[in-house]
mmCIF file of C-alpha atoms in Angstrom:
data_model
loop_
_atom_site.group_PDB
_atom_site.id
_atom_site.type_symbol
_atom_site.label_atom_id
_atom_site.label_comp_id
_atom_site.label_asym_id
_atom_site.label_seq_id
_atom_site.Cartn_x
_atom_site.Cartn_y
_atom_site.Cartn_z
ATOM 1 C CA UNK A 17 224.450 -139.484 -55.981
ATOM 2 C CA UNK A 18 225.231 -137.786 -53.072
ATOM 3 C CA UNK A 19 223.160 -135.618 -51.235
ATOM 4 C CA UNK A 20 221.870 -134.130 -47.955
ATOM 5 C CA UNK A 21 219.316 -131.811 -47.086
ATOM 6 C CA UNK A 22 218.317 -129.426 -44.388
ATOM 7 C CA UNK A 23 216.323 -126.144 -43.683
ATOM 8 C CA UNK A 24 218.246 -123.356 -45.251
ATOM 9 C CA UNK A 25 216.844 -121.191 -41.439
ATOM 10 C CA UNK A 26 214.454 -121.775 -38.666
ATOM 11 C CA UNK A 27 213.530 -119.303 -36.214
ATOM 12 C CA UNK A 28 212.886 -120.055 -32.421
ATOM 13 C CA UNK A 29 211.758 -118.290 -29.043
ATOM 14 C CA UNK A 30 214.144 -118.043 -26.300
ATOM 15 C CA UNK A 31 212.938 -120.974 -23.937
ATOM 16 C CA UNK A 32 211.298 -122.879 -26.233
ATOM 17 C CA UNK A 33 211.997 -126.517 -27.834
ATOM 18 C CA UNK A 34 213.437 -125.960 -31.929
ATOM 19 C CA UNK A 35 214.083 -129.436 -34.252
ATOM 20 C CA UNK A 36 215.917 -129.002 -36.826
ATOM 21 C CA UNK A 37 216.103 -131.883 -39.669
ATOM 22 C CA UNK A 38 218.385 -133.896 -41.684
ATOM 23 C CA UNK A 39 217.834 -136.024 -44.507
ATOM 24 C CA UNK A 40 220.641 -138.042 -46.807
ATOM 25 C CA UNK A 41 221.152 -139.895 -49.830
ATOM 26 C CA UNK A 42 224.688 -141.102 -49.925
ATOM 27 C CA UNK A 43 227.372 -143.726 -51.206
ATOM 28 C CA UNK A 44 227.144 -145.976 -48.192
ATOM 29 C CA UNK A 45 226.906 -145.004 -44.235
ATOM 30 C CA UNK A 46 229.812 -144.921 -41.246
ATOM 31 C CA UNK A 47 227.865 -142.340 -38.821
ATOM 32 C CA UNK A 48 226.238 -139.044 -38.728
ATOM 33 C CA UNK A 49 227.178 -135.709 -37.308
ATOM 34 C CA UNK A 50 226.092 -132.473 -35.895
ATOM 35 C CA UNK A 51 227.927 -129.370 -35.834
ATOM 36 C CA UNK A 52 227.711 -125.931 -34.438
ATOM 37 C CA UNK A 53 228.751 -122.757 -36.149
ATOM 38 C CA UNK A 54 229.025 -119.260 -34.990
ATOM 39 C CA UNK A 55 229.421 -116.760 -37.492
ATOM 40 C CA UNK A 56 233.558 -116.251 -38.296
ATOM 41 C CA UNK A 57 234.228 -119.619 -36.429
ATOM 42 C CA UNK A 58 235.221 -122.825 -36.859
ATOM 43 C CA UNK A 59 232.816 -125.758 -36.493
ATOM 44 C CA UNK A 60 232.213 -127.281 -33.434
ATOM 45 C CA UNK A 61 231.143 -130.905 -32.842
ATOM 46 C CA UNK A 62 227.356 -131.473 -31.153
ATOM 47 C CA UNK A 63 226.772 -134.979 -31.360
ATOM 48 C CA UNK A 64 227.361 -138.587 -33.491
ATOM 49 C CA UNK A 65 224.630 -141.014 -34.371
ATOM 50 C CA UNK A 66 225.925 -144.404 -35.716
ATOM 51 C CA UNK A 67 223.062 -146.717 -34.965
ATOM 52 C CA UNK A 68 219.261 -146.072 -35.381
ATOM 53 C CA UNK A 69 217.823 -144.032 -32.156
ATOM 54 C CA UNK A 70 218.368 -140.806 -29.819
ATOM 55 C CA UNK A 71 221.364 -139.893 -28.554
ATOM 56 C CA UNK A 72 220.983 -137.419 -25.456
ATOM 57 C CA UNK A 73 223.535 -134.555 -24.435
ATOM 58 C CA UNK A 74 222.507 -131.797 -22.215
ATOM 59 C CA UNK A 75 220.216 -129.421 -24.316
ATOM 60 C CA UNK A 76 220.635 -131.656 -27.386
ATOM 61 C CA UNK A 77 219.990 -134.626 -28.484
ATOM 62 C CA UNK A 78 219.757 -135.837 -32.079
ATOM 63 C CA UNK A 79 218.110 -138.876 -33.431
ATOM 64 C CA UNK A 80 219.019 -141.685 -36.381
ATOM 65 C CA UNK A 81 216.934 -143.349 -38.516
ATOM 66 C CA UNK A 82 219.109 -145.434 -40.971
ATOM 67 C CA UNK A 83 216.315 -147.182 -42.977
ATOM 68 C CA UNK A 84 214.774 -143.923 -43.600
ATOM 69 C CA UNK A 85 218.053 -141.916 -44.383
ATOM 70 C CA UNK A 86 216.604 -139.526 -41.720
ATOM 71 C CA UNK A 87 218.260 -137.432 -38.737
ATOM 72 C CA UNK A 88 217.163 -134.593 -36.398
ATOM 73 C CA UNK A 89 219.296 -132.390 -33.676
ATOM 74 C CA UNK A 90 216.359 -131.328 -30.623
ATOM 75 C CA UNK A 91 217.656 -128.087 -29.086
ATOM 76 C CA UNK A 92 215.916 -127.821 -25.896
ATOM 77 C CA UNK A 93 215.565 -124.511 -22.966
ATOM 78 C CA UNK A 94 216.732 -122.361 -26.031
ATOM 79 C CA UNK A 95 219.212 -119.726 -25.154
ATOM 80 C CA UNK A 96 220.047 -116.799 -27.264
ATOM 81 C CA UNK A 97 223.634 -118.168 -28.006
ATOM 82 C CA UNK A 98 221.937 -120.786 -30.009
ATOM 83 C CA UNK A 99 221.906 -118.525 -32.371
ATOM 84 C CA UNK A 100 223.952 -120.206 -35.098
ATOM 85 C CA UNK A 101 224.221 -122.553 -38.167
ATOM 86 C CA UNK A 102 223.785 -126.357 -37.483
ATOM 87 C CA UNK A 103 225.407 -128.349 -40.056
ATOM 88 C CA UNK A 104 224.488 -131.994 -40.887
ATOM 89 C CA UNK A 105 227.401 -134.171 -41.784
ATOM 90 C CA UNK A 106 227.208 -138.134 -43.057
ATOM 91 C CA UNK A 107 230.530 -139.933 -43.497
ATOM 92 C CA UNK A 108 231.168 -142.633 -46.060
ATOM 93 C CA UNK A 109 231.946 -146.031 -45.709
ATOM 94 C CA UNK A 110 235.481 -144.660 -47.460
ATOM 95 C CA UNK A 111 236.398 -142.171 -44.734
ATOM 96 C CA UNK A 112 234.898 -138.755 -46.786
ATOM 97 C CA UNK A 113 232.796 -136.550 -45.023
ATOM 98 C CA UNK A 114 229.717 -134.828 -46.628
ATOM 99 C CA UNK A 115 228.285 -131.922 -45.273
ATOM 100 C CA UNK A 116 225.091 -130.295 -45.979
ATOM 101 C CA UNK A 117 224.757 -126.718 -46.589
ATOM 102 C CA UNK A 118 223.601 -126.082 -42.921
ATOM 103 C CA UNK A 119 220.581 -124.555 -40.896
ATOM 104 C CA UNK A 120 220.784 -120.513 -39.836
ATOM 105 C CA UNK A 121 218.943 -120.843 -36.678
ATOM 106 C CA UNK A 122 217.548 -117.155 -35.037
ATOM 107 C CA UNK A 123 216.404 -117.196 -31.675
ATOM 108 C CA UNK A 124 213.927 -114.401 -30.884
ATOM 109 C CA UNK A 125 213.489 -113.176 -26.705
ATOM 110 C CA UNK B 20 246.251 -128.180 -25.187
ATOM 111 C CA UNK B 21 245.213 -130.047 -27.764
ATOM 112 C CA UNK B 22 244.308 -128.512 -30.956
ATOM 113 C CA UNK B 23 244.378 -127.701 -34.590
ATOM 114 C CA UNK B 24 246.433 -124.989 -35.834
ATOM 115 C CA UNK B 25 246.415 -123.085 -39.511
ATOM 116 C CA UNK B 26 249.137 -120.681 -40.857
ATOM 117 C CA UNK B 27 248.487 -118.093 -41.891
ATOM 118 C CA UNK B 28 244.849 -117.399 -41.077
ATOM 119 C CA UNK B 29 244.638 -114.534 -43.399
ATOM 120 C CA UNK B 30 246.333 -114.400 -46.806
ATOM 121 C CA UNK B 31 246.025 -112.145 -50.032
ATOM 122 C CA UNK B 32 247.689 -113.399 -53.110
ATOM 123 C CA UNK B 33 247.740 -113.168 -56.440
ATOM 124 C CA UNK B 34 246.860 -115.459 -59.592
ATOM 125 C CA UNK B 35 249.686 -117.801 -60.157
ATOM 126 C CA UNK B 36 251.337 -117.667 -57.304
ATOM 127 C CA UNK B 37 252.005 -120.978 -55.359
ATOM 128 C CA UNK B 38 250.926 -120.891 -51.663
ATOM 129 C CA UNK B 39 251.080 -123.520 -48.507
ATOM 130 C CA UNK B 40 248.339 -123.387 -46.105
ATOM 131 C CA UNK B 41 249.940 -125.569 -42.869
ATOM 132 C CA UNK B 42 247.634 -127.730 -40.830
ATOM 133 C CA UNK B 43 249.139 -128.986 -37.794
ATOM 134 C CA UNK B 44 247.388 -130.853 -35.135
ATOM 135 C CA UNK B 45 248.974 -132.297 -31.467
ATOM 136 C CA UNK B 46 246.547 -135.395 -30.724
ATOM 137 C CA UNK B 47 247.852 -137.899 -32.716
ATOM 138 C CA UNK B 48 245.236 -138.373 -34.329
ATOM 139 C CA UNK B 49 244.945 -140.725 -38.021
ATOM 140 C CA UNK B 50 242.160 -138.503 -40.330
ATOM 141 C CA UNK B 51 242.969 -135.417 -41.224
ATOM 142 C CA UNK B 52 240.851 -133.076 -43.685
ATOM 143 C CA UNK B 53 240.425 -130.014 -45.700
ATOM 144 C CA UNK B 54 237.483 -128.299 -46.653
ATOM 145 C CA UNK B 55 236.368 -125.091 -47.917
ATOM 146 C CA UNK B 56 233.242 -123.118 -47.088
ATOM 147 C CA UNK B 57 231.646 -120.275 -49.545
ATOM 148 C CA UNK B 58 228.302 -118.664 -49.066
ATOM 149 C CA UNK B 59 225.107 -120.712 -50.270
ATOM 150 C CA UNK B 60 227.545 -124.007 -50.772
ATOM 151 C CA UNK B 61 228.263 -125.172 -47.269
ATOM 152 C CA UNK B 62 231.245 -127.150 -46.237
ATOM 153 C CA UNK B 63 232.898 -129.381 -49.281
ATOM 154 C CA UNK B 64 235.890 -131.473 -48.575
ATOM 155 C CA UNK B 65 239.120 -130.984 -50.663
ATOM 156 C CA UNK B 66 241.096 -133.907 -49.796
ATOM 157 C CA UNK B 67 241.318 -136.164 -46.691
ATOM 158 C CA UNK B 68 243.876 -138.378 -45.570
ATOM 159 C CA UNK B 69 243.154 -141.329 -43.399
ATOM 160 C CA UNK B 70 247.307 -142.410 -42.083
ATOM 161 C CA UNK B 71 250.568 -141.294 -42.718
ATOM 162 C CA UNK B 72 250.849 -141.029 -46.296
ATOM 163 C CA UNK B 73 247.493 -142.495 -47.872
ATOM 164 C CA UNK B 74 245.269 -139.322 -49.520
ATOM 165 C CA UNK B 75 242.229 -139.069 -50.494
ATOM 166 C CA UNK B 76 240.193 -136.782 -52.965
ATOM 167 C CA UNK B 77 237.140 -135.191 -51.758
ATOM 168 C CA UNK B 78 234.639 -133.454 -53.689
ATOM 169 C CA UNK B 79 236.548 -130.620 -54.407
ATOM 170 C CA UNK B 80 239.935 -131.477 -55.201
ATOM 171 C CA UNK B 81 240.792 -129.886 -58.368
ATOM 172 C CA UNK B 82 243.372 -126.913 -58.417
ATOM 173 C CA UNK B 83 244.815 -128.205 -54.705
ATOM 174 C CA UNK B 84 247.293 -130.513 -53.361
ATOM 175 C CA UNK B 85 247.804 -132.498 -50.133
ATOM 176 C CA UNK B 86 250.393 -134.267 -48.446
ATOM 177 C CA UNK B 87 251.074 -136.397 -45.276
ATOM 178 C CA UNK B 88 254.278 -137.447 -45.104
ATOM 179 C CA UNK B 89 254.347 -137.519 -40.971
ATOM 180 C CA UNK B 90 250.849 -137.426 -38.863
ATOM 181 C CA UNK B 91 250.760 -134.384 -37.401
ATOM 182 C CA UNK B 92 250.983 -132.374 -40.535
ATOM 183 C CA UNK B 93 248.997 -132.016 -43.586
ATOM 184 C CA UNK B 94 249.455 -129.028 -45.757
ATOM 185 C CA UNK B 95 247.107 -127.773 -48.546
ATOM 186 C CA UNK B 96 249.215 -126.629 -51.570
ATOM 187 C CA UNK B 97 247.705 -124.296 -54.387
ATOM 188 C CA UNK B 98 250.224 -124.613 -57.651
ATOM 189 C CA UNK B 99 248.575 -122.107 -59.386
ATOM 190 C CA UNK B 100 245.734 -120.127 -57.396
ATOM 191 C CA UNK B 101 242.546 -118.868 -59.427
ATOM 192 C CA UNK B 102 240.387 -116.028 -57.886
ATOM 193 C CA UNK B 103 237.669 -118.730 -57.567
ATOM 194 C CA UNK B 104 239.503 -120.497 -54.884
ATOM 195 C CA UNK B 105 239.056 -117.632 -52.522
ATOM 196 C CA UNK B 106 237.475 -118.943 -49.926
ATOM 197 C CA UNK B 107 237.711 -119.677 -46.597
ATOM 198 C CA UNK B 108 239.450 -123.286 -45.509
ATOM 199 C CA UNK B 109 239.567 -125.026 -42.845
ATOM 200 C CA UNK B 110 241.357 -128.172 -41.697
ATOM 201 C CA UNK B 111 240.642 -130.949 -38.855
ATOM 202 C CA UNK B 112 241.699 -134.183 -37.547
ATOM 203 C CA UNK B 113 239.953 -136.743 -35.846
ATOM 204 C CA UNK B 114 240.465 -140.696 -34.102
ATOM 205 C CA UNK B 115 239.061 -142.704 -36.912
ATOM 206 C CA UNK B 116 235.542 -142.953 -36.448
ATOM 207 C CA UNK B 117 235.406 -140.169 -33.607
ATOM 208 C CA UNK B 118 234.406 -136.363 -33.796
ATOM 209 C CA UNK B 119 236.650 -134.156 -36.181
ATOM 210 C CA UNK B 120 238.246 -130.961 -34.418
ATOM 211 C CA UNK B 121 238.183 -128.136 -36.485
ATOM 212 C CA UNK B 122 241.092 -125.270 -36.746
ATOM 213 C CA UNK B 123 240.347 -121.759 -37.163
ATOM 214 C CA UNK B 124 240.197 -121.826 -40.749
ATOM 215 C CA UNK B 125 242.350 -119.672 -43.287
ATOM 216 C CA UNK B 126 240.578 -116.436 -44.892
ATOM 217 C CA UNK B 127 242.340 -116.488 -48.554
ATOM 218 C CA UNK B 128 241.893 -114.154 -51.342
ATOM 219 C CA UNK B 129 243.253 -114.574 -54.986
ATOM 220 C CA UNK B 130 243.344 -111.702 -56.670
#
């Protein structure tokens, strides 16, 4: 079946380094994604992982490890408008795009 | 500027009633995609649409209806609205294997 998982909230100091995880079971693999989400907003895209390894971007930078179904988005020099809900998305080898149910992320002063 | 747009964004209806939520987007881009987001559930895709009129179920397609007869467009049709499709919806479009773009999303309530 299908199926991804991530923390349901994390909670992080302004300045400080926060990980939050991604793991997946699903009907074959065509790239991973990372979204933003501000409360009352639409989702906005952070990064793609296709092949195994980090991808770098700024502050973030998310990481792919295929054999393990395993993924991670690094939010680095935190910032108070981090505060937000990262959602994990895998798409399938047939186009459709499944979402996990996304990470509340606080960040403290 | 490119972008997604959603009519209406906000919509009260009753059971029964047949409603159209548009999706429109300007980039000329191939996927297009509805989902729908409650509390505690995440994001689930309704239906998805990969060209000009090829559709797709997601895992959420009962009660809704899609249709892409030109590739800007893609319009989410409720025959016969329950109150537990209230929800809120959003659509997006992407380049095949690139980044999806999200619209604004529609706030709907079935009363």
């Amino acid at each position: 079946g299908q199926n991804i998982d991530q923390p349901t909230e994390m909670t992080a100091t302004e300045g400080a380094i926060v990980q939050i995880n991604c793991t997946y079971q699903t009907s074959g693999f065509n790239g991973l994604f990372w979204y933003q989400q501000h409360a009352g907003e639409a989702p906005t895209f952070l990064s793609y992982n296709v092949l195994d390894g980090l991808e770098e971007k700024g502050r973030f930078s998310s990481f792919l490890s295929r054999s393990k179904g395993y993924s991670y988005l690094l939010l680095k020099e935190l910032q108070m408008k981090d505060s937000a809900s990262y959602l994990c998305a895998v798409r399938e080898e047939g186009g459709k795009l499944i979402f996990g149910q996304g990470t509340e992320l606080s960040v403290k002063p | 500027e490119a972008q997604v747009t959603q009519n209406p964004r906000y919509l009260i209806t009753v059971t029964g009633k047949k409603l159209t939520v548009t999706c429109s987007q300007n980039m000329n881009h191939e996927y297009m995609s509805w989902y729908r987001q409650d509390p505690g559930l995440g994001l689930r895709q309704i239906y998805y649409s990969m060209n000009v009129e090829v559709t797709d179920k997601g895992d959420v397609p009962e009660g809704y209806k899609v249709s892409r007869k030109e590739k800007r467009n893609f319009p989410l049709i409720l025959e016969s609205p329950s109150p537990n499709q209230t929800s809120l919806y959003f659509c997006a479009s992407s380049a095949h294997t690139d980044t999806q773009y999200f619209g604004p999303g529609t706030r709907l309530t079935v009363l």
